[in-house]
Tab-separated table of C-alpha atoms and ligand atoms in Angstrom:
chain	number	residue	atom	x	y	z
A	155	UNK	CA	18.495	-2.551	-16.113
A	156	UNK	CA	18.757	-2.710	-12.120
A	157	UNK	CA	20.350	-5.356	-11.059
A	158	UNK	CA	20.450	-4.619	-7.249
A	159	UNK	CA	18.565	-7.291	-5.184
A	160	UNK	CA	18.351	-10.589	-3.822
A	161	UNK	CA	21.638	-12.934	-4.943
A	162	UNK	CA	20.920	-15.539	-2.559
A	163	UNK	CA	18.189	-16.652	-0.520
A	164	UNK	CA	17.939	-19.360	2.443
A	165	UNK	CA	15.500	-20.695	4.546
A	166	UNK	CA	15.747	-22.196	7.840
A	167	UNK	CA	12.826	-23.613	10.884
A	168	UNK	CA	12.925	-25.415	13.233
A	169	UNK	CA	13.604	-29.320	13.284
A	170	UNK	CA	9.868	-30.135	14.914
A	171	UNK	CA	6.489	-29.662	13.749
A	172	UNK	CA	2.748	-30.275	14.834
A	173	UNK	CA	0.588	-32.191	12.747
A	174	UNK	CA	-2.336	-30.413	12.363
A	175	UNK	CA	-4.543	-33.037	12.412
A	176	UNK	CA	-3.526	-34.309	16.119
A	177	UNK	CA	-3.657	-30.796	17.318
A	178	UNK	CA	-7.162	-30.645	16.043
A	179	UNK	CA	-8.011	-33.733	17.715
A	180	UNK	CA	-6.614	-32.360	20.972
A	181	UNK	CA	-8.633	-29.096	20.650
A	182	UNK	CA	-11.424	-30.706	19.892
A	183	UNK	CA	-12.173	-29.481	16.488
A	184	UNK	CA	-12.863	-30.302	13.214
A	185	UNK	CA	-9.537	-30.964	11.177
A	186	UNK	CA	-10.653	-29.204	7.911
A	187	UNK	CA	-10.726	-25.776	9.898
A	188	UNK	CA	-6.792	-25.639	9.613
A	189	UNK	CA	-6.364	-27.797	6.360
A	190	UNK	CA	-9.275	-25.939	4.187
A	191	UNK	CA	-10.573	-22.898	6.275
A	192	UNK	CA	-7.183	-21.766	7.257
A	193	UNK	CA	-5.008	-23.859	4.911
A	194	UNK	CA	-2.325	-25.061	7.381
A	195	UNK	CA	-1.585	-28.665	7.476
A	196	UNK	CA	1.426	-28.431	10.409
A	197	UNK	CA	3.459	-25.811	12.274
A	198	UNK	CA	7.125	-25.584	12.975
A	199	UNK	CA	7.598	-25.897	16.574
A	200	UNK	CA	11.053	-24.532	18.162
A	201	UNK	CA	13.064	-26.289	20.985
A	202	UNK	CA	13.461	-24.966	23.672
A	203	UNK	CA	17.683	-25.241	22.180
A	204	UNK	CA	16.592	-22.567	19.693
A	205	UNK	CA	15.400	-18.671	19.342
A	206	UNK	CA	15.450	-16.045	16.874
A	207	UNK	CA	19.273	-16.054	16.575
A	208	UNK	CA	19.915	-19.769	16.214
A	209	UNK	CA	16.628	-19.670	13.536
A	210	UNK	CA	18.827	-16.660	11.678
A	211	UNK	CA	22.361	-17.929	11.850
A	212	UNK	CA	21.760	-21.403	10.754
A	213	UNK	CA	19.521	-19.810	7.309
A	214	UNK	CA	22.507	-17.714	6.591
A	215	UNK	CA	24.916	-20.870	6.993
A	216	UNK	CA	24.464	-22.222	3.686
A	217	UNK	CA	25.252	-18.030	1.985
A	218	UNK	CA	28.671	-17.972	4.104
A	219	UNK	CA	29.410	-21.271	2.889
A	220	UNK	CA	29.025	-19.857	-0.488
A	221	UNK	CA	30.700	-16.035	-0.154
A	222	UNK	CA	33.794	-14.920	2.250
A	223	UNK	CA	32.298	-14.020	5.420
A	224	UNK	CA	34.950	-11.599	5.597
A	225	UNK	CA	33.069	-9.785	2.620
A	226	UNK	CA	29.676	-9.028	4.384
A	227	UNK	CA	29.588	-4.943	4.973
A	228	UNK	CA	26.109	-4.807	6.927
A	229	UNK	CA	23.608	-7.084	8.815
A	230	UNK	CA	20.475	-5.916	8.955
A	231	UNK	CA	18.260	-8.211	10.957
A	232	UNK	CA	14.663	-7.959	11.101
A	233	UNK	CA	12.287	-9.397	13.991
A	234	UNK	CA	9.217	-8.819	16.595
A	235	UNK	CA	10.683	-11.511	19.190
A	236	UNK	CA	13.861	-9.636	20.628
A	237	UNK	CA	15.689	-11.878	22.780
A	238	UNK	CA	17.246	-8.550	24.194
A	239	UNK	CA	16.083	-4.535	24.930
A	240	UNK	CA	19.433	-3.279	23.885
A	241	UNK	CA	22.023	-5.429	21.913
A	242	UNK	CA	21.146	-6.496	18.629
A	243	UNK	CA	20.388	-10.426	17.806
A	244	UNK	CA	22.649	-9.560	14.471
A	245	UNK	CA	25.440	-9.149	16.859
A	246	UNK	CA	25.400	-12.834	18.479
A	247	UNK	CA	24.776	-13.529	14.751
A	248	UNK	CA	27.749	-11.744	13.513
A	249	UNK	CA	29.970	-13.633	16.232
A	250	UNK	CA	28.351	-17.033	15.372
A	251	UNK	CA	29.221	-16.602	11.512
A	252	UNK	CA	32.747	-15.185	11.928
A	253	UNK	CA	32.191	-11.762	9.808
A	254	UNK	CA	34.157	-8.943	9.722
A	255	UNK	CA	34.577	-6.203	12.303
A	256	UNK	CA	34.238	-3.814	9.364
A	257	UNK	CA	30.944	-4.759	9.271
A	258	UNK	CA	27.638	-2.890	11.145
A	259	UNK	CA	24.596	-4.842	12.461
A	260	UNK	CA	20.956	-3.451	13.419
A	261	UNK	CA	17.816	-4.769	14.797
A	262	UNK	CA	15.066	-3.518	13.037
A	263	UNK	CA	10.933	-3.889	14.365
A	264	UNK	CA	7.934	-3.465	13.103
A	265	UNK	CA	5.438	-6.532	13.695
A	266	UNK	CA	5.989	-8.725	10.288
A	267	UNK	CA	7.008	-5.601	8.026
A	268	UNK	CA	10.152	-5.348	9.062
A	269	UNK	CA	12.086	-7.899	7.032
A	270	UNK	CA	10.386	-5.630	3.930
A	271	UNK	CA	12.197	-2.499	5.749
A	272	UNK	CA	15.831	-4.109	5.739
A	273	UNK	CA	15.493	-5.403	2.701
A	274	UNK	CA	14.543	-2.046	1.215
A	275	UNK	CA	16.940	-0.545	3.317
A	276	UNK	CA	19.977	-2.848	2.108
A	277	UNK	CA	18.581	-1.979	-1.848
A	278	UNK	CA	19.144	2.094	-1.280
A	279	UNK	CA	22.710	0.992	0.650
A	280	UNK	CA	23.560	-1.237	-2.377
A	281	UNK	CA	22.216	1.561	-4.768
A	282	UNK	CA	24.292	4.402	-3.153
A	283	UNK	CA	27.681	2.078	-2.443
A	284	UNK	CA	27.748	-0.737	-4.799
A	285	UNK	CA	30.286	-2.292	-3.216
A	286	UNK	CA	27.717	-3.463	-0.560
A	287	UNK	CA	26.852	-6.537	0.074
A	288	UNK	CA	24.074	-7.037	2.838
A	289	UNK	CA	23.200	-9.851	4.709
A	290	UNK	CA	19.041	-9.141	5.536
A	291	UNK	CA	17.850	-11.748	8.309
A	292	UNK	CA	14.159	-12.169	8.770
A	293	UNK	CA	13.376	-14.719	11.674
A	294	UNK	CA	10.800	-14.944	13.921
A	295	UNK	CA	8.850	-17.108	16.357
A	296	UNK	CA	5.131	-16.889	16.678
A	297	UNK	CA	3.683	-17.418	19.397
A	298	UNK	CA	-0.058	-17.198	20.991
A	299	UNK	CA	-1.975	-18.346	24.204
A	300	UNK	CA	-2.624	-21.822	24.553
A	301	UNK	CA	-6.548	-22.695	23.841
A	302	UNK	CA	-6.915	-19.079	21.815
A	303	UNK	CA	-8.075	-18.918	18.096
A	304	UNK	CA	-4.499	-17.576	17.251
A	305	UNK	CA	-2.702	-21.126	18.655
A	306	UNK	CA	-3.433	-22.681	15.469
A	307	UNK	CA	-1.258	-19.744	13.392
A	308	UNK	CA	1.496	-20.681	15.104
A	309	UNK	CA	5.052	-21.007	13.498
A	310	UNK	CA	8.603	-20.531	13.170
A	311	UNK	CA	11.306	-19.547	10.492
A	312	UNK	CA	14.214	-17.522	9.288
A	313	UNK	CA	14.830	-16.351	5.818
A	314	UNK	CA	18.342	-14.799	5.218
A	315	UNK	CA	19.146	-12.621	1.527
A	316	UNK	CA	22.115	-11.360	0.393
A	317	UNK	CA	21.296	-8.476	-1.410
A	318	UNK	CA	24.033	-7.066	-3.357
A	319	UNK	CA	24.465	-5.078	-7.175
A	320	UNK	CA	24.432	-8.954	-8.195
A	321	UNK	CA	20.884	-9.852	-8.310
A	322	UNK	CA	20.717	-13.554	-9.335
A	323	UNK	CA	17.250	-14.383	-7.729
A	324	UNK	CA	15.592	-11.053	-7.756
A	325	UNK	CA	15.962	-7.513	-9.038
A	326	UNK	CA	14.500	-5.227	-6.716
A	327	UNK	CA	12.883	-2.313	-9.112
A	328	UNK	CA	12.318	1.188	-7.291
A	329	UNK	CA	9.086	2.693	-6.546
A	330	UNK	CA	6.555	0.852	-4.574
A	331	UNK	CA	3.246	1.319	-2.722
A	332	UNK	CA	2.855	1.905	0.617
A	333	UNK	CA	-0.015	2.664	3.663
A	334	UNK	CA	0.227	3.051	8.044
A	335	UNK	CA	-2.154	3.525	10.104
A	336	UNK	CA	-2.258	3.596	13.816
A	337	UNK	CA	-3.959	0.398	15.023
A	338	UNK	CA	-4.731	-2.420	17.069
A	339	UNK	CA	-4.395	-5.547	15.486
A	340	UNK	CA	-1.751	-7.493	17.373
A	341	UNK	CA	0.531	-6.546	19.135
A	342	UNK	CA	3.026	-7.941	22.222
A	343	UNK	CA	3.946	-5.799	25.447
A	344	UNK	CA	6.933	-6.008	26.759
A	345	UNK	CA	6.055	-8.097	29.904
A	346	UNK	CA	4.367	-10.575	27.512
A	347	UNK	CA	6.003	-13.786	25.686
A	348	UNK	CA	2.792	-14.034	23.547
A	349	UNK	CA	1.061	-12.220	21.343
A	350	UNK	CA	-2.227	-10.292	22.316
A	351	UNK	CA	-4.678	-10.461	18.890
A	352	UNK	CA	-8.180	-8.819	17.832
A	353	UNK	CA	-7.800	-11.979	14.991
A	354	UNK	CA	-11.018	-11.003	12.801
A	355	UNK	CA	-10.633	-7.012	13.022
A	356	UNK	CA	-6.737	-8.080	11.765
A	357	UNK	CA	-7.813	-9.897	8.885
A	358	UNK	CA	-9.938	-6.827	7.841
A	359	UNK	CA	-7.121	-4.354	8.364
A	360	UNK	CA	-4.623	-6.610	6.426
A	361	UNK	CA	-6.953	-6.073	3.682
A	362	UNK	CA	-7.501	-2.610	4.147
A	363	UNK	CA	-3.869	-1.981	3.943
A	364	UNK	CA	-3.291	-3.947	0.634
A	365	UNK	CA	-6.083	-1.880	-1.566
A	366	UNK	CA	-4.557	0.969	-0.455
A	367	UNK	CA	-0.403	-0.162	-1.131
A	368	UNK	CA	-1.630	-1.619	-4.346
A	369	UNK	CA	-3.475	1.732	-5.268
A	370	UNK	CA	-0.464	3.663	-4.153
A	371	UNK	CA	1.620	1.813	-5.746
A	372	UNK	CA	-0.381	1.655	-9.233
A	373	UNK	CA	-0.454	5.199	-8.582
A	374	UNK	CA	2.606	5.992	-8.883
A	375	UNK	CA	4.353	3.491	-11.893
A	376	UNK	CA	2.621	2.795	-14.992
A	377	UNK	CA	2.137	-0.484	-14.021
A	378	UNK	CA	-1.474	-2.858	-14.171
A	379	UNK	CA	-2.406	-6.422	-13.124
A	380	UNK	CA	-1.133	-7.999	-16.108
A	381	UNK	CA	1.912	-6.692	-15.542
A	382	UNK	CA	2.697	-9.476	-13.048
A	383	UNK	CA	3.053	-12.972	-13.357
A	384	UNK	CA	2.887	-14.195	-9.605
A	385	UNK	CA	2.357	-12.528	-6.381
A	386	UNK	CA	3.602	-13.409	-3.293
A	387	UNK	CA	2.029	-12.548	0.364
A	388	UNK	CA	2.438	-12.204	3.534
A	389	UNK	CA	1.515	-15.144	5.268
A	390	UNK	CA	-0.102	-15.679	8.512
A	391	UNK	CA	-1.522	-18.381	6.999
A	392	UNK	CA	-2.372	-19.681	3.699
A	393	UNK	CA	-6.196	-18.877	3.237
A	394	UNK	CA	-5.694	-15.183	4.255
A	395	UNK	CA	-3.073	-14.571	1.261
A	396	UNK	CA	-5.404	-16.738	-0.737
A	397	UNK	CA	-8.459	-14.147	0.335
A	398	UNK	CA	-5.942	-11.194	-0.485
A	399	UNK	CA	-5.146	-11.842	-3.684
A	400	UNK	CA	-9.278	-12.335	-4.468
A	401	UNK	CA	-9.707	-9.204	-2.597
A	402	UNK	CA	-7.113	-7.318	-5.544
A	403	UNK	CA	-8.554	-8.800	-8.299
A	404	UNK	CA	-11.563	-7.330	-7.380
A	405	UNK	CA	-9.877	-4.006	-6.986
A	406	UNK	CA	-8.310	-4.740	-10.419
A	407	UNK	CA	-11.846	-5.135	-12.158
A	408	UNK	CA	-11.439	-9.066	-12.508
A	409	UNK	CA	-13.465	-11.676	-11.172
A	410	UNK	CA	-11.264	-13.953	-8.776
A	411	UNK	CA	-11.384	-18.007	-9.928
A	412	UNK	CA	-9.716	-20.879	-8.668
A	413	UNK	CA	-7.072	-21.543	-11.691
A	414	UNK	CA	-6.287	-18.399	-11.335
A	415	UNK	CA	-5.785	-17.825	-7.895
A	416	UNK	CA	-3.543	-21.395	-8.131
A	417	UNK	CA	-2.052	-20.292	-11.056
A	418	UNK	CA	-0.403	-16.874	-9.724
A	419	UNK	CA	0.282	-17.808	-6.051
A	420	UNK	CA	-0.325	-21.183	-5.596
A	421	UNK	CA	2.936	-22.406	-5.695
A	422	UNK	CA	4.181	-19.718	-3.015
A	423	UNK	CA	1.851	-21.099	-0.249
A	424	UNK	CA	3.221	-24.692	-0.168
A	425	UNK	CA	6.245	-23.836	2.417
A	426	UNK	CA	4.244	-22.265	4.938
A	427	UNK	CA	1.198	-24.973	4.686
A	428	UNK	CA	3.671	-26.752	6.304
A	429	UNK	CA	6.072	-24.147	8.349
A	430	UNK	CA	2.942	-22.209	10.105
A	431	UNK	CA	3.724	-18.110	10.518
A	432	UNK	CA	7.090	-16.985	10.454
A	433	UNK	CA	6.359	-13.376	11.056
A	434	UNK	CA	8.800	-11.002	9.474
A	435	UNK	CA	10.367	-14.055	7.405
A	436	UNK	CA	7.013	-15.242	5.801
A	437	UNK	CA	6.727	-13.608	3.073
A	438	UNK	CA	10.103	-14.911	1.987
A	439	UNK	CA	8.969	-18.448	2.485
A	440	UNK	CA	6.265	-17.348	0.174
A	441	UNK	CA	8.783	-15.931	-2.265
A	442	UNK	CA	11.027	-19.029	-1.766
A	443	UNK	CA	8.333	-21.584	-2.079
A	444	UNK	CA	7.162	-19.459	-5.411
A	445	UNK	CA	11.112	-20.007	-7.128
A	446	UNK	CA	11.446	-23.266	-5.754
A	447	UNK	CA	8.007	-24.812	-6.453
A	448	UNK	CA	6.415	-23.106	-9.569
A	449	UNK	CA	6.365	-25.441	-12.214
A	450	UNK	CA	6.724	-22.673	-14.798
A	451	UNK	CA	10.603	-21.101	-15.842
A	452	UNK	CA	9.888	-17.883	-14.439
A	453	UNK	CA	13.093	-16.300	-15.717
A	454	UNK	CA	12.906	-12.361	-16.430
A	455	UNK	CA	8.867	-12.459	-14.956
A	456	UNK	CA	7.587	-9.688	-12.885
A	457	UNK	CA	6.369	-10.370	-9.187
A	458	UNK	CA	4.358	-8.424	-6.810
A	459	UNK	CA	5.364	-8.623	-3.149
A	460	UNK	CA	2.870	-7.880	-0.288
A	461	UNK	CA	4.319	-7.252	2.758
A	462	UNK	CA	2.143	-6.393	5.729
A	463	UNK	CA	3.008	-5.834	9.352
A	464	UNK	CA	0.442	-5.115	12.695
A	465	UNK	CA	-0.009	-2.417	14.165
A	466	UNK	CA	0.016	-1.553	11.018
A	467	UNK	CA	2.340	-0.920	7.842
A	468	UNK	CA	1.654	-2.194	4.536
A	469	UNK	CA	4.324	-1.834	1.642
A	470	UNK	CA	3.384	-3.543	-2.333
A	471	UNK	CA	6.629	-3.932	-4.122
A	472	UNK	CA	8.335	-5.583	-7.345
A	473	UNK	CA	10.836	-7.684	-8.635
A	474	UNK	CA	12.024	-9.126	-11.934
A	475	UNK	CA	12.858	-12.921	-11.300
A	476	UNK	CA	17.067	-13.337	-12.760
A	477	UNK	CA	17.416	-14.938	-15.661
A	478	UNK	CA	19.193	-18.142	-14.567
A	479	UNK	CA	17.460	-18.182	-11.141
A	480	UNK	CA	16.924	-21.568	-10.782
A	481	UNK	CA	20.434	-22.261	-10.388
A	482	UNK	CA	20.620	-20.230	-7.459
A	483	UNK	CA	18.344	-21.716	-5.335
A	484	UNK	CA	19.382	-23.943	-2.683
A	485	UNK	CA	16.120	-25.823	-3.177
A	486	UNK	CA	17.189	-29.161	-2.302
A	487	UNK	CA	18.016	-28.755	1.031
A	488	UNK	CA	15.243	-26.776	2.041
A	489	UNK	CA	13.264	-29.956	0.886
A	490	UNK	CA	15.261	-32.469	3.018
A	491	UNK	CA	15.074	-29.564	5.975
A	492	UNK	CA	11.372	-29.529	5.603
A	493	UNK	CA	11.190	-33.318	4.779
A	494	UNK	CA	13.328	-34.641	7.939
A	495	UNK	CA	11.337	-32.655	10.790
A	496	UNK	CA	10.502	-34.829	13.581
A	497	UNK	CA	6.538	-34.622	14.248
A	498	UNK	CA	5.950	-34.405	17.788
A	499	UNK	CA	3.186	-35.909	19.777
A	500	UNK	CA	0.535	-33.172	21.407
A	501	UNK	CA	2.070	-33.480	24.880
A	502	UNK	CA	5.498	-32.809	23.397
A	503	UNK	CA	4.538	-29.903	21.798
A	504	UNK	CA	3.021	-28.272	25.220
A	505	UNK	CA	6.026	-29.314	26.571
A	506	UNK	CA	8.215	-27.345	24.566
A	507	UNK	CA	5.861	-24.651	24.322
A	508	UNK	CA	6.016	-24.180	28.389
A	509	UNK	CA	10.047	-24.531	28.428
A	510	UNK	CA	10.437	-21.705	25.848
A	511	UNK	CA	8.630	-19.168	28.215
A	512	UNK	CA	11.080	-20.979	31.400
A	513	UNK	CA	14.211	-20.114	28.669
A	514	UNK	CA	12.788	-16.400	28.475
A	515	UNK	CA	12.231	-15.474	32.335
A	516	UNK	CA	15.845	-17.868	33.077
A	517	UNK	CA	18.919	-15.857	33.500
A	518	UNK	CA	20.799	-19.245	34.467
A	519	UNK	CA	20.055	-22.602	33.008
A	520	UNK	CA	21.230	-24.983	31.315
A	521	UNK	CA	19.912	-26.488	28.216
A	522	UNK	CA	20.448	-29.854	27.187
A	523	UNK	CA	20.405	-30.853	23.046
A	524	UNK	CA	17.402	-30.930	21.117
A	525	UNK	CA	18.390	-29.342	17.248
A	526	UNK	CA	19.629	-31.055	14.627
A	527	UNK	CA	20.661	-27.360	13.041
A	528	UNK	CA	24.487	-26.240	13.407
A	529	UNK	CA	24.244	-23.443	15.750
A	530	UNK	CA	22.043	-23.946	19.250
A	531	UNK	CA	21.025	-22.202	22.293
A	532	UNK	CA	22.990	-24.207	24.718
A	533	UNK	CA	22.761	-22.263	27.766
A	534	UNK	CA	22.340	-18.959	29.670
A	535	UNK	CA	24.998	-17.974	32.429
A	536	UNK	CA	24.536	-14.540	34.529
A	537	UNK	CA	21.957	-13.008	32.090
A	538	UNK	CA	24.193	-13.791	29.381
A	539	UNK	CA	22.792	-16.361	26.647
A	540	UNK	CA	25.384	-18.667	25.006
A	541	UNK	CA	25.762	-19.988	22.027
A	542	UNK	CA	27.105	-23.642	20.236
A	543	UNK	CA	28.301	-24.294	16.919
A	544	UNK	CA	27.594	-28.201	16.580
A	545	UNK	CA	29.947	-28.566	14.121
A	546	UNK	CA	33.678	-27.190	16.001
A	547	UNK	CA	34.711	-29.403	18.349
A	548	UNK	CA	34.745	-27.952	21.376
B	213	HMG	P1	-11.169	-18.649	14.536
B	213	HMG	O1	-12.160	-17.641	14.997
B	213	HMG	O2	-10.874	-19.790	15.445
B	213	HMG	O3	-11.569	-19.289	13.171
B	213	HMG	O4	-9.789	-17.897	14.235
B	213	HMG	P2	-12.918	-19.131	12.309
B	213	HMG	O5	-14.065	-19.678	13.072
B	213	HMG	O6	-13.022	-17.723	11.749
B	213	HMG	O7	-12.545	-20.150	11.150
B	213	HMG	C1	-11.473	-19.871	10.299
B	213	HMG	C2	-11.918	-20.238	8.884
B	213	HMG	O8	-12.129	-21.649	8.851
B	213	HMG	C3	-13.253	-19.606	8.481
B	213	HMG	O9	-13.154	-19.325	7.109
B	213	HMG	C4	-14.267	-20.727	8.696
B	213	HMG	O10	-15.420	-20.630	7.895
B	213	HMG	C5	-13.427	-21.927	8.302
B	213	HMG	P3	-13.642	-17.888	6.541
B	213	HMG	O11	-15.054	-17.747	6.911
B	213	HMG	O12	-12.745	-16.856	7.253
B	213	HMG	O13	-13.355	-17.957	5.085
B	213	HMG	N1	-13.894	-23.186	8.889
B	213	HMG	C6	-13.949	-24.340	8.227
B	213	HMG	N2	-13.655	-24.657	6.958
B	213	HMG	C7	-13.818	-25.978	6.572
B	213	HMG	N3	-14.275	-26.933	7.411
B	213	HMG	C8	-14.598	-26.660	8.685
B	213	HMG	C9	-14.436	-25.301	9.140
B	213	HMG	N4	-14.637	-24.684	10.326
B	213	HMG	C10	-14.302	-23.390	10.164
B	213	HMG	N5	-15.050	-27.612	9.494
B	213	HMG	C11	-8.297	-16.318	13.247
B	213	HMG	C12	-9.299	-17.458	12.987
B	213	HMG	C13	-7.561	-16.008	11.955
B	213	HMG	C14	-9.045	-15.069	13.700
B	213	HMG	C15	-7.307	-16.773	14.353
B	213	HMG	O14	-6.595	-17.892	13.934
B	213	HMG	C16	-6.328	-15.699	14.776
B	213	HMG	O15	-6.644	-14.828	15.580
B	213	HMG	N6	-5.055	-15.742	14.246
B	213	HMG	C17	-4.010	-14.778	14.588
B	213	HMG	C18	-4.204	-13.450	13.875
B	213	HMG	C19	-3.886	-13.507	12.398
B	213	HMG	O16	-3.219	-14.408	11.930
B	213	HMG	N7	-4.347	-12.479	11.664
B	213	HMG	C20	-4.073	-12.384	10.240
B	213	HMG	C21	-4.002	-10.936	9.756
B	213	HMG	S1	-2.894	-9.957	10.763
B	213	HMG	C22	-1.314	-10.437	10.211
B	213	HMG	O17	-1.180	-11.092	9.229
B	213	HMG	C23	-0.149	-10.004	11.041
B	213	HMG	C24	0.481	-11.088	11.899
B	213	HMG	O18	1.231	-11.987	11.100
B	213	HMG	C25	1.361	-10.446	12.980
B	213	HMG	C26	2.398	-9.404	12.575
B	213	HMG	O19	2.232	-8.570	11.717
B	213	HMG	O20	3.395	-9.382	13.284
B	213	HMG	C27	-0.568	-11.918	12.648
């Protein structure tokens, strides 16, 4: 049996969020757009003390509290907001966490597929050296124009795996289903801190890409629908997985109703109803929120795993769920992170919104304490960002 995978997974966003109901009422629209037609009830809104590396090193805390630091052999770290052309954000990880210098750290893009990528990518290293262990980091910060339709699939998050020959939470099985093509969707030019979108034409090719993963990938193992017991997406937001998974029933000959569609992924959309998009990391909060929120033992059950990213690349993949899973999850503090966000008012939220672009174009400034997580974004001196750990005295 393959046992290489996911040991441990953690989940980390920032300590703010918009309700989606007063961000409605400042847009002027009708609140059931987000909660039904979208299904987003709040985003995750980052201070302007935060960015992708704070997001990643703070979800990979609670694994380092767990396994020698010392022990990590590779970082892979997976994002589309790059604080940095050249050095990697694993590396100001890698310092933050204390790993080894035997240890090698990448940045690896491609819109949200990338945290698939390095976690395929840390399987094959795991497969050919099992002596291993990778630390994947996912984390992300999405971001749109104020006032555009995209504003409202806004988000933030980091997921961090260690995948290892050890694979408590999820056995990654080989052979999977994949599709590119050159389009587009989204995408974010380098002089830009927001994304540019064609929103409806990248619903269509999100959809386009999963018939043809799921056909490669059906192509290719012996495998049908009822083969799986859940499926997880990815998740720009939660109707779009929830229009995804109708979309491959259809494909698989079956006619898409409500138990079922709540019955096989209904329990991996709760996180990000209330996180928002998380980019490369969301399909992990989707795969988290599945483990940690199913109401069924899913011990030794088969999962399907859509991962799409922009632009665009579309990989369908499996797992078997580890027999005694559920006892390592660190599900109870991702429910007090989620539970003890402070909501902030509309005004608040433009406010940090505006600083975060200041933080980007600064190289000098100062930033004064907004995060409750351990590691922060406290200032950046002669184009050099620095980092805090909250928790060493200084
Ligand atoms: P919009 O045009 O403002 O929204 O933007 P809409 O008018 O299409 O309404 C959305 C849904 O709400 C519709 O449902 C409405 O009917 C419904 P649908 O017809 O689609 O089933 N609705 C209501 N429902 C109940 N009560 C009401 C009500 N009013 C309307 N009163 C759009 C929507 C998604 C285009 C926009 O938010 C956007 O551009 N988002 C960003 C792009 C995006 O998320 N695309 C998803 C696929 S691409 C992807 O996933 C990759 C990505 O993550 C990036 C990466 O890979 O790096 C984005």
């Amino acid at each position: 049996m393959n046992t290489v995978g996911i040991q441990r997974i953690s989940l980390y966003t920032a300590p703010y969020y918009l309700d989606m109901d007063d961000f409605a009422a400042a847009r002027g629209e009708d609140p059931e757009k987000f909660h039904v037609g979208l299904g987003q009830d709040d985003m995750s809104v980052l201070p302007p003390d935060e960015d992708i590396v704070t997001l990643a090193a703070n979800a990979a805390d609670p694994i380092l509290r767990e396994f020698d630091p010392k022990s990590i052999t590779a970082v892979l770290f997976a994002t589309e907001s790059g604080i940095d052309q050249s050095k990697s954000a694993g590396a100001f990880v890698h310092g933050l966490l204390g790993l080894s210098n035997r240890c090698r750290v990448v940045e690896l893009k491609h819109a949200c597929y990338a945290g698939t990528a390095a976690l395929q990518m840390a399987a094959n290293m795991v497969r050919v050296n099992a002596s291993e262990k990778v630390l994947v980091i996912a984390s992300d910060v999405a971001r749109y124009e104020l006032g555009s339709p995209g504003e409202a699939t806004q988000g933030c998050g980091a997921v961090a795996m260690l995948v290892t020959n050890q694979a408590d939470i999820l056995a990654l099985e080989t052979g999977t289903g994949y599709y590119t093509e050159d389009v587009m969707d989204f995408w974010r030019p380098n002089y830009r801190d927001t994304a540019l979108v064609d929103g409806k034409y990248s619903t269509m090719v999100y959809l386009t890409a999963l018939k043809h993963a799921w056909q490669s990938l059906i192509e290719s193992r012996n495998l049908n629908y009822q083969d799986f017991a859940r499926f997880c997406y990815h998740l720009p937001f939660g109707k779009m997985a929830v229009k995804a998974h109708g979309r491959l029933m259809k494909i698989a000959g079956l006619e898409a109703n409500d138990d079922e569609l709540t019955h096989v992924m209904g329990a991996s959309l709760i996180y990000n109803r209330t996180v928002g998009n998380s980019y490369s990391a969301s399909l992990y909060f989707g795969l988290t929120s599945l483990l940690e929120t199913d109401t069924n033992n899913l011990a030794n059950q088969r999962i399907g795993l859509f991962s799409y990213g922009s632009g665009c690349v579309g990989e369908f993949f499996t797992g078997i769920v580890g027999k005694d899973y559920q006892s390592h999850l660190y599900q109870a503090s991702h429910h007090r992170l989620l539970a003890s966000r402070e909501k902030l008012s509309f005004s608040r939220y433009l406010s940090f919104y505006k600083q975060f672009g200041e933080v980007e174009r600064s190289d000098n400034i100062e930033l004064p304490v907004y995060t409750k997580g351990r590691f922060r974004l406290s200032a950046i001196r002669a184009h050099k960002r620095q980092y805090a750990d909250q928790q060493r005295p200084r």
